[in-house]
CSV table of C-alpha atoms in Angstrom, one decimal:
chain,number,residue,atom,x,y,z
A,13,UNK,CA,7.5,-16.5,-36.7
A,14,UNK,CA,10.1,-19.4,-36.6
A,15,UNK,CA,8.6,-22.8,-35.8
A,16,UNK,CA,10.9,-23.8,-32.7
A,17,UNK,CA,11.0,-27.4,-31.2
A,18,UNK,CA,12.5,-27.8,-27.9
A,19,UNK,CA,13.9,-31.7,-27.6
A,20,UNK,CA,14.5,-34.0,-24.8
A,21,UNK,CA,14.4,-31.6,-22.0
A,22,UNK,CA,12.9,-32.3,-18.3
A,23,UNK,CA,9.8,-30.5,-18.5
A,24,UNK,CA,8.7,-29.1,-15.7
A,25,UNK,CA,5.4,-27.4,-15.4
A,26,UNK,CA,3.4,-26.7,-11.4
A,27,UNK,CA,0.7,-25.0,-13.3
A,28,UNK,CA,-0.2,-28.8,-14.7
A,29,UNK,CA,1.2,-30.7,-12.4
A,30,UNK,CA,3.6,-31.4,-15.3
A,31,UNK,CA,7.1,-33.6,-14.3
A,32,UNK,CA,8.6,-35.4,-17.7
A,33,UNK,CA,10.9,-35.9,-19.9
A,34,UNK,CA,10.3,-34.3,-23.9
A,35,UNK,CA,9.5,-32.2,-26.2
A,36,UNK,CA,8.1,-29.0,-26.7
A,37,UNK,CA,6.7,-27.1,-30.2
A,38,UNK,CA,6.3,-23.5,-30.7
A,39,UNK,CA,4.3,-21.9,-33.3
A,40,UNK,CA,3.1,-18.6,-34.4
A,41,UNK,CA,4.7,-17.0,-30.2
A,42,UNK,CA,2.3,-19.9,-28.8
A,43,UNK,CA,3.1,-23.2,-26.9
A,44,UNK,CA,1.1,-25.4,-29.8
A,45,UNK,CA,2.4,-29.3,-28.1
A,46,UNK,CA,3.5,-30.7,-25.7
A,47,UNK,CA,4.7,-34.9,-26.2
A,48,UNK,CA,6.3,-37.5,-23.9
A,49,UNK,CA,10.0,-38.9,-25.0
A,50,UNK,CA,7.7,-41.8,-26.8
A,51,UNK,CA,5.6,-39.1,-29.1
A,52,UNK,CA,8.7,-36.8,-30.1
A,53,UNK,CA,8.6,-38.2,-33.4
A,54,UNK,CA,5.2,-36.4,-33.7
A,55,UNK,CA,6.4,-33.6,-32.8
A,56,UNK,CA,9.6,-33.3,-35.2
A,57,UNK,CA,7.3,-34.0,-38.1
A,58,UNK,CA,5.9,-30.6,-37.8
A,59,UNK,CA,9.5,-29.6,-39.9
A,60,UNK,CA,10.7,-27.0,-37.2
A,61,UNK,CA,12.7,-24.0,-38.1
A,62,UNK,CA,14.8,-24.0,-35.4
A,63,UNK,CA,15.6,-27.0,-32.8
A,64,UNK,CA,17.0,-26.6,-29.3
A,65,UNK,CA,18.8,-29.4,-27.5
A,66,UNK,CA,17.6,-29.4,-24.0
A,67,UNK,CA,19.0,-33.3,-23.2
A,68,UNK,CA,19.9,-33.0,-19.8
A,69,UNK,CA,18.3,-29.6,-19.2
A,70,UNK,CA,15.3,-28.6,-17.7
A,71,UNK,CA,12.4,-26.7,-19.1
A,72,UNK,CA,9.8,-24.5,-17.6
A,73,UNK,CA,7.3,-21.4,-18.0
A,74,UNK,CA,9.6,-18.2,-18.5
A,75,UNK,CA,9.7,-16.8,-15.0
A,76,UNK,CA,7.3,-13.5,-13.3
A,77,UNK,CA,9.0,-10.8,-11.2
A,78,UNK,CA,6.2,-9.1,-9.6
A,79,UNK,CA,8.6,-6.5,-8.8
A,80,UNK,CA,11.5,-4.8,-10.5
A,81,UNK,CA,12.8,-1.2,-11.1
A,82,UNK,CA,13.7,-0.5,-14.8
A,83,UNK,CA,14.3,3.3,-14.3
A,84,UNK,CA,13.0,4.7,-17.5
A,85,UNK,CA,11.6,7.8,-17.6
A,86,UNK,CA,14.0,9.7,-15.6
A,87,UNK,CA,16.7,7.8,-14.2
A,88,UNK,CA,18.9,6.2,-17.1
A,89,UNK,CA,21.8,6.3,-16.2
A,90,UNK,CA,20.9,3.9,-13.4
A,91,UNK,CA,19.2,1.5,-16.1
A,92,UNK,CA,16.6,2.0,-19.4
A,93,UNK,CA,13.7,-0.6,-20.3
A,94,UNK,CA,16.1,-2.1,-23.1
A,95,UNK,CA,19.0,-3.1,-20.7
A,96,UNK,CA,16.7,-3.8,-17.9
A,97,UNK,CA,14.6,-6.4,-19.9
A,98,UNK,CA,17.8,-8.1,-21.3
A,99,UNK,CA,19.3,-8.5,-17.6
A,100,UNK,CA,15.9,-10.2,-17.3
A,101,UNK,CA,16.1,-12.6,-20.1
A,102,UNK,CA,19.6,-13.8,-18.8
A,103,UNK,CA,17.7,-14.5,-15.7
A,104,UNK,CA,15.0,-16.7,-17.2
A,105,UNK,CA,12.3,-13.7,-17.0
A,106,UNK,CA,9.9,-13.6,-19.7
A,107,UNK,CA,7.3,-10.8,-17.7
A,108,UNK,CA,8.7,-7.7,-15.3
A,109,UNK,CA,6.3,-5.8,-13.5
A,110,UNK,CA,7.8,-2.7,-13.6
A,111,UNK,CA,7.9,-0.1,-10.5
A,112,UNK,CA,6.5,3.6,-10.8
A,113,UNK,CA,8.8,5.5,-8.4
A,114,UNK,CA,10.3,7.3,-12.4
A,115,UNK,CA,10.5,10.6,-13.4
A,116,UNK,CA,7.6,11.4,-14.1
A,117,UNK,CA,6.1,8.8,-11.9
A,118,UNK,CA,3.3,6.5,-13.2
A,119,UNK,CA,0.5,8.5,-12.5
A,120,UNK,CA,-1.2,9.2,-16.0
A,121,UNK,CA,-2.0,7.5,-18.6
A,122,UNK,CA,0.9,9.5,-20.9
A,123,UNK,CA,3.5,8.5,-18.5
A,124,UNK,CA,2.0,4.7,-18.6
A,125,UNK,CA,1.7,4.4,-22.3
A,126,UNK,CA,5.3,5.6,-22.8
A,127,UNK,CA,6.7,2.8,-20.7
A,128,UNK,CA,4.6,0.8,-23.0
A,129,UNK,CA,5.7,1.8,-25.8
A,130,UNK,CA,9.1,1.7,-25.3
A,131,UNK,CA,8.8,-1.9,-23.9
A,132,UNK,CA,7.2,-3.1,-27.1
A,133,UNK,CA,10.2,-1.0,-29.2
A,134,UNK,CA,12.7,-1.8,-27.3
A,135,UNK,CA,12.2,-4.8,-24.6
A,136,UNK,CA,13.2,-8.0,-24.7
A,137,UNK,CA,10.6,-9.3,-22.5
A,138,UNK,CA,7.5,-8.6,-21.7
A,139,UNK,CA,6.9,-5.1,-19.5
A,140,UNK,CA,3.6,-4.7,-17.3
A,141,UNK,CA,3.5,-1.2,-15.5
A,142,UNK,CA,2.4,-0.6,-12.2
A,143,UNK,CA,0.7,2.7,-11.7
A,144,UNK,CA,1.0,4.8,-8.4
A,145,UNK,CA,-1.6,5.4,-5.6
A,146,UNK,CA,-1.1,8.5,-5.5
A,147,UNK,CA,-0.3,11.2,-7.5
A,148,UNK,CA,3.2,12.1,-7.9
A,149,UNK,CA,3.6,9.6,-5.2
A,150,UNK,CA,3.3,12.3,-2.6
A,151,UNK,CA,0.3,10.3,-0.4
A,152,UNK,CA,-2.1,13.2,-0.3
A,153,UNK,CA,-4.5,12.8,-3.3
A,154,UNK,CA,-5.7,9.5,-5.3
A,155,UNK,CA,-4.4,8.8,-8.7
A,156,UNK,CA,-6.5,8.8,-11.4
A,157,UNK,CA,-6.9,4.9,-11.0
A,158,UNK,CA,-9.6,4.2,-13.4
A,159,UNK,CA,-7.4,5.8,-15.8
A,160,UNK,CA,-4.5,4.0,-14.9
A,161,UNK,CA,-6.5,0.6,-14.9
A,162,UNK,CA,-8.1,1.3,-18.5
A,163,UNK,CA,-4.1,1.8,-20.0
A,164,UNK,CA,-3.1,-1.5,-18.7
A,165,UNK,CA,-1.7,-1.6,-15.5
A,166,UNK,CA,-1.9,-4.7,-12.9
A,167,UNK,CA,-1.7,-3.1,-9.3
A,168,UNK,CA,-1.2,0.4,-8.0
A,169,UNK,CA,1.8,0.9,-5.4
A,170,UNK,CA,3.4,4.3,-4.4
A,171,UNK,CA,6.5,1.9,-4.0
A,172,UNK,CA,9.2,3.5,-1.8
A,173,UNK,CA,7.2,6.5,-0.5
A,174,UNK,CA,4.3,4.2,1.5
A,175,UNK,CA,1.4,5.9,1.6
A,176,UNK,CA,1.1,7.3,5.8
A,177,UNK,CA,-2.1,8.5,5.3
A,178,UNK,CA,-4.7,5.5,7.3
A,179,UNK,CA,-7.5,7.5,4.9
A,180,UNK,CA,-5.9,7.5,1.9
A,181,UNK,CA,-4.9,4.2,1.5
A,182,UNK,CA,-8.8,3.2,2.7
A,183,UNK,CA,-10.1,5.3,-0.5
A,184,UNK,CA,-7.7,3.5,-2.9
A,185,UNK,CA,-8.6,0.3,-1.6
A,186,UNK,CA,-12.0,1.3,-1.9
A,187,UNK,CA,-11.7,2.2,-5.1
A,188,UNK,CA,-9.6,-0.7,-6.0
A,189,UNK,CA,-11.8,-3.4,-4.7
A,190,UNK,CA,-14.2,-2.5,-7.8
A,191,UNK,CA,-10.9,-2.4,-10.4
A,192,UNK,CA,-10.2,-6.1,-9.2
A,193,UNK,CA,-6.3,-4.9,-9.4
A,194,UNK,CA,-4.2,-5.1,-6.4
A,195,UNK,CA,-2.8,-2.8,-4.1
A,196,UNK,CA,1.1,-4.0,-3.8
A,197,UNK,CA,2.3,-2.0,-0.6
A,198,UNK,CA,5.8,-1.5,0.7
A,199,UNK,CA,5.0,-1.6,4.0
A,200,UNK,CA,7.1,1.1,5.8
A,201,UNK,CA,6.5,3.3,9.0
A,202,UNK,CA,8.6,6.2,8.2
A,203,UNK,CA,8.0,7.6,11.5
A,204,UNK,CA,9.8,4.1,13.2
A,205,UNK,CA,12.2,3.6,10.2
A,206,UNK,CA,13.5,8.0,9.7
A,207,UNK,CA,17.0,8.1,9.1
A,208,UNK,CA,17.4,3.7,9.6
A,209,UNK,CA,20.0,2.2,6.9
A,210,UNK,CA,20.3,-1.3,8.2
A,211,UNK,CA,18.0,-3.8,10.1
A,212,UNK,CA,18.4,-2.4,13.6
A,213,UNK,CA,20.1,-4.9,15.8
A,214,UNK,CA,23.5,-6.4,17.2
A,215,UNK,CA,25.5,-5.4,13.6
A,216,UNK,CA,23.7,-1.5,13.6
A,217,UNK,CA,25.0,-0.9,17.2
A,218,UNK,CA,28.3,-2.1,16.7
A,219,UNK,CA,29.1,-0.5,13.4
A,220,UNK,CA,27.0,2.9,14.6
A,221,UNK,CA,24.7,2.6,11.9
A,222,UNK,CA,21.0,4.1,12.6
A,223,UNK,CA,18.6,0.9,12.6
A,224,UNK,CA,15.4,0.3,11.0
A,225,UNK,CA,13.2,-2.3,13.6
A,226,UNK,CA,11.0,-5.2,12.4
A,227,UNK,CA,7.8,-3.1,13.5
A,228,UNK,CA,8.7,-0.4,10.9
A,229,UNK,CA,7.6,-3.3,8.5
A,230,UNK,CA,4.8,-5.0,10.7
A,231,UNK,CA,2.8,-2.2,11.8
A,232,UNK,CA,2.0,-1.0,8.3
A,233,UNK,CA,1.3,-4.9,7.3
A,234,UNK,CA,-1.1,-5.0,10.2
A,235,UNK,CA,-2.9,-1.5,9.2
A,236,UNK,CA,-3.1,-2.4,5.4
A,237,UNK,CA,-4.3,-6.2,6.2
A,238,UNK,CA,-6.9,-4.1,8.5
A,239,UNK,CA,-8.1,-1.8,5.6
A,240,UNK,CA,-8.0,-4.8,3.2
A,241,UNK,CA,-10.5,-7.1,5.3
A,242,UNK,CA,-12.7,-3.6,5.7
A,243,UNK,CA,-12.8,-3.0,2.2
A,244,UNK,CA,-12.5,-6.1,0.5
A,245,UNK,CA,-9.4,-5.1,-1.5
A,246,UNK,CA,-6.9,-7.0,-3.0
A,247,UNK,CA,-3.7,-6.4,-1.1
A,248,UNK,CA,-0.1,-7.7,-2.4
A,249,UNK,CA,2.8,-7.2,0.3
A,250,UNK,CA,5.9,-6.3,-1.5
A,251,UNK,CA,9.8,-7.7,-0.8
A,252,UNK,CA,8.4,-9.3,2.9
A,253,UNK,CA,11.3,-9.6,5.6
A,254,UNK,CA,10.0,-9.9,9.4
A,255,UNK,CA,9.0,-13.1,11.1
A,256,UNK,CA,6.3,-10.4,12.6
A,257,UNK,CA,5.3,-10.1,9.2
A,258,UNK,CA,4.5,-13.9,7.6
A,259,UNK,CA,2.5,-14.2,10.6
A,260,UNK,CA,0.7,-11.2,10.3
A,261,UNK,CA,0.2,-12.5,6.6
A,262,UNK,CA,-0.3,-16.0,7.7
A,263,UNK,CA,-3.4,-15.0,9.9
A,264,UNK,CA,-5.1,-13.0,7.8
A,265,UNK,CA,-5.1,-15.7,4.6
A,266,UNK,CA,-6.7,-17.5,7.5
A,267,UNK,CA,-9.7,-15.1,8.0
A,268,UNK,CA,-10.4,-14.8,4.0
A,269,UNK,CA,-9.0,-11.7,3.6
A,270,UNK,CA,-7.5,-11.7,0.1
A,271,UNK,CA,-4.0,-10.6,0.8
A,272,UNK,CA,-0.8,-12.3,-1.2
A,273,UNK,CA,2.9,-11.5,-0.3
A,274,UNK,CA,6.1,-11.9,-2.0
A,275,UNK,CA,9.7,-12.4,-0.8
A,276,UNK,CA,13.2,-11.8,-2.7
A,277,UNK,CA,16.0,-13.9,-3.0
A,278,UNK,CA,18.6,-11.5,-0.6
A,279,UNK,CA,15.8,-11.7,1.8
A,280,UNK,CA,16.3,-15.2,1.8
A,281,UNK,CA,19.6,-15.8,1.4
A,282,UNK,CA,21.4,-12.7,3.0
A,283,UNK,CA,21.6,-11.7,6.9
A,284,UNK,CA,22.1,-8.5,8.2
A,285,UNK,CA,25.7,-9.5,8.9
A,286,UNK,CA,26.5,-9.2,5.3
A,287,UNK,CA,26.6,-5.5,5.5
A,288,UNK,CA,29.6,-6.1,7.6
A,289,UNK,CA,31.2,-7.7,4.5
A,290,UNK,CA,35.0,-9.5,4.5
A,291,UNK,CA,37.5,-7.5,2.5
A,292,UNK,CA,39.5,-10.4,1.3
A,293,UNK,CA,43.1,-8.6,1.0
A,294,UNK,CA,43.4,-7.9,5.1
A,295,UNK,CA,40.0,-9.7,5.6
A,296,UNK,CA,38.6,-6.8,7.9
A,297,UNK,CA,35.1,-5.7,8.5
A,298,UNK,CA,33.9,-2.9,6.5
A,299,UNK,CA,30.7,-1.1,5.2
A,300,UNK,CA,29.2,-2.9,2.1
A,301,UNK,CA,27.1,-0.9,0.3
A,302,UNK,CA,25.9,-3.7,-2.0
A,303,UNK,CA,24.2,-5.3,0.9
A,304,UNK,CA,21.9,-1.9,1.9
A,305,UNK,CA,18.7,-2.7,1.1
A,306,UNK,CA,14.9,-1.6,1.8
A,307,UNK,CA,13.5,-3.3,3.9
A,308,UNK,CA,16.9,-4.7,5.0
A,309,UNK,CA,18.4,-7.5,5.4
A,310,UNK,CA,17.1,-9.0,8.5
A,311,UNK,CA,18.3,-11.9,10.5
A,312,UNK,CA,18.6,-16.2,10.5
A,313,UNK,CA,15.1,-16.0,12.8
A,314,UNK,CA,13.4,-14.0,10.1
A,315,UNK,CA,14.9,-16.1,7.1
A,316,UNK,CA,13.8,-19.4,8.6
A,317,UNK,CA,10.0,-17.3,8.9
A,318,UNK,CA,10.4,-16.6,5.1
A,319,UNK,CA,11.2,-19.6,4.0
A,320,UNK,CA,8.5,-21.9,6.2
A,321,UNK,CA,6.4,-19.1,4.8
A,322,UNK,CA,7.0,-19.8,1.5
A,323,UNK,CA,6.5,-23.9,2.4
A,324,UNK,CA,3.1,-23.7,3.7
A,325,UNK,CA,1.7,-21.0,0.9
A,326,UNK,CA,1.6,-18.2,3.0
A,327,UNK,CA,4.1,-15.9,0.9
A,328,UNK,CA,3.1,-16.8,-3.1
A,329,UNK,CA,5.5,-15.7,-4.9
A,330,UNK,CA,9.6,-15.0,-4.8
A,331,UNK,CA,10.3,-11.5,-6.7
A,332,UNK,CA,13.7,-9.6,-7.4
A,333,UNK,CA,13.3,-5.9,-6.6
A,334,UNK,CA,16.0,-5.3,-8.9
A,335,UNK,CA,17.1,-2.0,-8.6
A,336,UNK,CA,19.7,-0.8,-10.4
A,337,UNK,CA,22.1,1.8,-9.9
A,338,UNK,CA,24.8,4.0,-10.5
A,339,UNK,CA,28.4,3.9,-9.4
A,340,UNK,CA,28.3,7.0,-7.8
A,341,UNK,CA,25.0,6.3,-6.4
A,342,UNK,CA,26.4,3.3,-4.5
A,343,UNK,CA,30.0,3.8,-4.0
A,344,UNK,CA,30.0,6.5,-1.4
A,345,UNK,CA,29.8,6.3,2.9
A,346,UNK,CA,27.2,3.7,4.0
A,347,UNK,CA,24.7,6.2,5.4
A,348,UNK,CA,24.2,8.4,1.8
A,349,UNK,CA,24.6,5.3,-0.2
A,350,UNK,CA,21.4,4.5,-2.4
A,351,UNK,CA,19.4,1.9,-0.9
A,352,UNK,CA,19.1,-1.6,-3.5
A,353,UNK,CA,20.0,-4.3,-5.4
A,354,UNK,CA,20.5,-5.7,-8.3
A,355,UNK,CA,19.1,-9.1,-9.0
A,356,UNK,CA,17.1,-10.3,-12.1
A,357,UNK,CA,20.7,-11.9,-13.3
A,358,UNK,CA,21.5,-13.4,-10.4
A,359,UNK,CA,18.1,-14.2,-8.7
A,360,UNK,CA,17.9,-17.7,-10.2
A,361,UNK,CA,21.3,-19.3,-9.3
A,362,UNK,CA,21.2,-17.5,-6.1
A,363,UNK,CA,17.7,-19.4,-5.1
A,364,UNK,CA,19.1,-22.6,-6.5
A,365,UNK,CA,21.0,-22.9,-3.3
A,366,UNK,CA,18.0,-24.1,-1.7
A,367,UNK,CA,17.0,-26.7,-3.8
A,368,UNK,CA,20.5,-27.6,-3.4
A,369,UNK,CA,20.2,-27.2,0.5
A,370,UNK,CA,16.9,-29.9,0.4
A,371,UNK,CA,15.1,-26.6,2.0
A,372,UNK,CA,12.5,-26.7,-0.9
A,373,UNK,CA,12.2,-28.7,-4.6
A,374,UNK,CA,12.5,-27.6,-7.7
A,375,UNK,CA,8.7,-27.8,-8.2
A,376,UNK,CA,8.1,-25.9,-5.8
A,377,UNK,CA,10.8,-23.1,-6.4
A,378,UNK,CA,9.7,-23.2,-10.3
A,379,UNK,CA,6.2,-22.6,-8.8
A,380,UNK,CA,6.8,-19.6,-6.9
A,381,UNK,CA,8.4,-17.8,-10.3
A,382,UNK,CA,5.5,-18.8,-12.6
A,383,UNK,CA,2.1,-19.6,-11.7
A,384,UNK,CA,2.7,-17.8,-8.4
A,385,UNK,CA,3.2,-14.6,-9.5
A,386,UNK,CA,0.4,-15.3,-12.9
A,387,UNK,CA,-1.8,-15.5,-9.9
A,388,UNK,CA,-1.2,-12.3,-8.4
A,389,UNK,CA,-1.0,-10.5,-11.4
A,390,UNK,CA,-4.9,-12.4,-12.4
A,391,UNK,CA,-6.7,-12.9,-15.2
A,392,UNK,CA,-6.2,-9.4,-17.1
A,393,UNK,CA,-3.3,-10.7,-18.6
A,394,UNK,CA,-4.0,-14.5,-18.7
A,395,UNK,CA,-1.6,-17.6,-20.3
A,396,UNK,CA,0.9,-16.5,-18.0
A,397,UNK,CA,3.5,-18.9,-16.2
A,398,UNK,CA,2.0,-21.9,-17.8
A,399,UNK,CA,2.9,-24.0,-20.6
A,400,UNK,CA,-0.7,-25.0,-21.7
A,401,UNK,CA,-1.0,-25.5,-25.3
A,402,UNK,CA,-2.1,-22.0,-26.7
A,403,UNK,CA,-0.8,-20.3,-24.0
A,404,UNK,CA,2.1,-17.5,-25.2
A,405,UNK,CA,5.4,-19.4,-25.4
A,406,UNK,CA,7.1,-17.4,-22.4
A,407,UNK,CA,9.6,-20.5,-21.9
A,408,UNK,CA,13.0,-20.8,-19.8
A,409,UNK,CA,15.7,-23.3,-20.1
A,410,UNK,CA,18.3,-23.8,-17.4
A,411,UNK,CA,21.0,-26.6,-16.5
A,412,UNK,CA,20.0,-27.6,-12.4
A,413,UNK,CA,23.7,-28.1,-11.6
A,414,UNK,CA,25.9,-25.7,-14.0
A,415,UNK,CA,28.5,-23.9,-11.8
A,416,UNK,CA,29.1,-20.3,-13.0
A,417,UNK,CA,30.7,-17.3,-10.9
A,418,UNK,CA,28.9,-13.8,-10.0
A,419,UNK,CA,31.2,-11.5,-12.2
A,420,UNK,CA,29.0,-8.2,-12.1
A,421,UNK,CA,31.2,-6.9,-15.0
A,422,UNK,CA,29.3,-9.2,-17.5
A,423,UNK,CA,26.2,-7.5,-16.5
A,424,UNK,CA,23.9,-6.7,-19.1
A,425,UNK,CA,21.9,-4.2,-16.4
A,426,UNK,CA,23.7,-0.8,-16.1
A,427,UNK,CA,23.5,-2.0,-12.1
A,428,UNK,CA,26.6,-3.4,-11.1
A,429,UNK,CA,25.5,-3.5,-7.3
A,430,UNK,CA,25.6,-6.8,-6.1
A,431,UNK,CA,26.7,-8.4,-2.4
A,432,UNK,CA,26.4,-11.2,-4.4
A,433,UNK,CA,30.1,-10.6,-6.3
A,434,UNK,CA,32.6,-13.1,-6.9
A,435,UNK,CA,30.1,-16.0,-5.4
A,436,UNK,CA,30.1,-19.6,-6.8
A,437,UNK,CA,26.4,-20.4,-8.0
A,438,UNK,CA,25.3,-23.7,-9.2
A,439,UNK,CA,22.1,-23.4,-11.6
A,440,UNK,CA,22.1,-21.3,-14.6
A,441,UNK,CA,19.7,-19.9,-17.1
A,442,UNK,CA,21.0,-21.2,-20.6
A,443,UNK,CA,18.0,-20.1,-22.8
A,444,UNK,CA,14.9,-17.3,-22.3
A,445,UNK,CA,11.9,-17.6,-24.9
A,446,UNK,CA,9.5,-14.8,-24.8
A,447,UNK,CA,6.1,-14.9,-26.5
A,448,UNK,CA,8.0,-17.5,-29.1
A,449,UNK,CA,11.2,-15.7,-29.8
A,450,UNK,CA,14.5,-16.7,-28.5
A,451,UNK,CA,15.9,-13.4,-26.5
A,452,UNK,CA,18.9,-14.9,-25.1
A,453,UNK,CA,20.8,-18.3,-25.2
A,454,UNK,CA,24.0,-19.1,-23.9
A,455,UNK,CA,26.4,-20.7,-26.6
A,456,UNK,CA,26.4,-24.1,-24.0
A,457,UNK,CA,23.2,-24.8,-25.7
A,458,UNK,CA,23.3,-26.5,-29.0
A,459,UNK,CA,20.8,-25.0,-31.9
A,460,UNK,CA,19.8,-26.2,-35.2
A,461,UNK,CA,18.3,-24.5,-37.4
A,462,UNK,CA,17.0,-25.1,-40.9
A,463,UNK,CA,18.3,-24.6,-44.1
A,464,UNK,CA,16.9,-22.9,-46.4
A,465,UNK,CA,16.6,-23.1,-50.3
């Protein structure tokens, strides 16, 4: 593999406490130095292949999302592991943890080692399944999770179709609690949530939209946090959105009882108000589709929660939930219209804002895409979100303060469905480096490489 030397960028690294200006050296897909502005001549006497200019820049681990949906087997049209994994390399993601809610779902060990496979054929980045709970995801029989466990996976989740059975989800966790893997629940009361396409509030009742209440999302968190501490299960709550909810979370971290929670950038950014949209040409209300979400976008109370949540430790890590899909999927009446959005391209300028905003640091939000999520994933797959020497070189670069525009055309996800269209970010991903390959790079960023005889 090409010997790659990263120069003069601001290095920043939570996992070591690491804030400085210099260099980095790759070698052989590992991270092999790390030196201070003063030792880069060290560093360049290793005769690198390839040289990056990062003056100006900053570089970090290659970011974790704990949650995304890359579609294949069964749904691509929508999206396949090849385009998915490249939309994550433009978005500084070097590891996806991949959803099982496919066709076939990710209930055997075939279905598992396919995704696998094609990953490692295909991919750009690195692909870590998630297997389901149940099987077929249909919340009446166990998986067979020691199955799952032994092909790789790093947490069980029946994703979209919560499991409603109080009994079932005690025997995974049961069973679980001996795998050390995590359950990662989307925590949904179908009986409170049935029919519900939009947080249920002020905007539902005035554009006649069935709602979906906070306690849809809180009960289930308080059941599963329940099971957890009686079982002594690992629990992960997925895509968080309630104030009802970070407390719920907040409380039990508080008692011991090993539960971690992650939150995604619309959730953060985006109120329920944005489903009202602004059409710019007579600038009247109408139905966005982009902004239908599950759990959905909730309100400025619950974003405040979220993000003092995310302050004081209680939610660990900030995941997309990208989910792709099609045109004709999305662009269709409000109430039929698939529920999601696409984010790994637009998840990193999009939480920029609040760095920008002074409502967190960069430290902090580089902490909550790398060591955050290596945490919840554990130590099965370790050297994640760290730029310790030996560690795999999983490595973004990004300029802090680039402006760029959301142009969902330039995609390279087949998912074009984004409220986020036509917005002015400022932070962009220039360069993704995954296990010591260079999978993307904007042409901003100036590369030497050696010549050879």
């Amino acid at each position: 593999m090409a010997k790659l030397l990263i120069r003069g960028g601001h290095i920043i690294d939570p996992s070591q406490g690491l804030d400085m200006t210099g260099d980095l050296l790759v070698k052989d897909g590992r991270v092999a130095a790390l030196g201070s502005t003063g030792t880069r001549g060290d560093l360049a006497a290793n005769d690198p292949d390839i040289v990056l200019d990062a003056s100006g820049l900053t570089v970090c681990p290659g970011f974790i999302d704990l949650h995304c949906h890359l579609r294949q087997p069964g749904f691509e049209d929508a999206e396949t592991i090849a385009t998915g994994t490249l939309a994550a390399a433009r978005g500084g993601f070097t590891t996806v943890c991949c959803m099982p809610n496919t066709e076939p779902p990710l209930d055997t060990r075939a279905a598992v080692d396919y995704v696998k496979q094609v990953a490692d054929s295909e991919g750009y980045v690195r692909v870590l399944p998630i297997g389901c709970i149940t099987k077929g995801r249909k919340g009446t029989e166990l998986a067979e999770m020691d199955e799952l466990a032994s092909a790789g996976v790093v947490g069980f989740s029946d994703d979209g179709g919560p499991v409603a059975s109080s009994r079932i989800m005690r025997l995974a966790m049961e069973y679980v609690s001996r795998l050390g893997l995590p359950i990662i629940d989307h925590c949904e009361d179908k009986s409170l949530s049935q029919d519900g396409v939009m947080n249920e509030g002020w905007v539902s009742a005035r554009l006649g939209l069935k709602g979906i209440p906070a306690a849809a999302e809180e009960t289930m968190v308080a059941r599963d946090i329940s099971l957890a501490a009686l079982t002594s299960a690992r629990l992960h709550i997925a895509h968080i959105s309630t104030r009802g909810s970070v407390e719920l979370v907040r409380s039990a971290k508080e008692k011991g009882v090993a539960v971690t929670a992650e939150v995604t950038p619309h959730h953060l950014l985006l109120t329920e108000e944005r489903v009202m949209g602004i059409n710019p040409d007579d600038n009247l209300s109408f139905y966005d589709v982009n902004a239908k979400a599950n759990p959905p976008l909730r309100t400025k109370e619950d974003i405040a929660a979220l993000i003092q949540g995310l302050r004081d430790g209680t939610i660990d890590a900030i995941a997309t939930d990208h989910a792709p899909h099609t045109t004709v999927d999305k662009l269709c009446e409000f109430n039929i219209a698939a529920f999601g959005i696409s984010g790994l391209e637009t998840a990193f300028g999009c939480l920029m804002s609040l760095v920008h905003r002074g409502e967190m640091d960069l430290m902090m939000l580089i902490s909550l895409l790398t060591c955050g999520p290596a945490k919840v994933i554990g130590t099965r797959y370790s050297g994640l979100g760290t730029l310790r020497p030996g560690c795999p070189a999983d490595i973004s670069i990004f300029d802090p303060s680039k402006e760029w525009v959301v142009d969902s055309r330039d995609f390279a996800s087949k998912g074009k469905n984004t409220p986020f269209e036509g917005q002015l970010l400022r932070g962009k991903v220039l360069a993704t480096i995954s296990q010591g390959k260079i999978v993307y790079r904007d042409d901003a960023l100036r590369m030497r490489m050696k010549r050879r005889a």
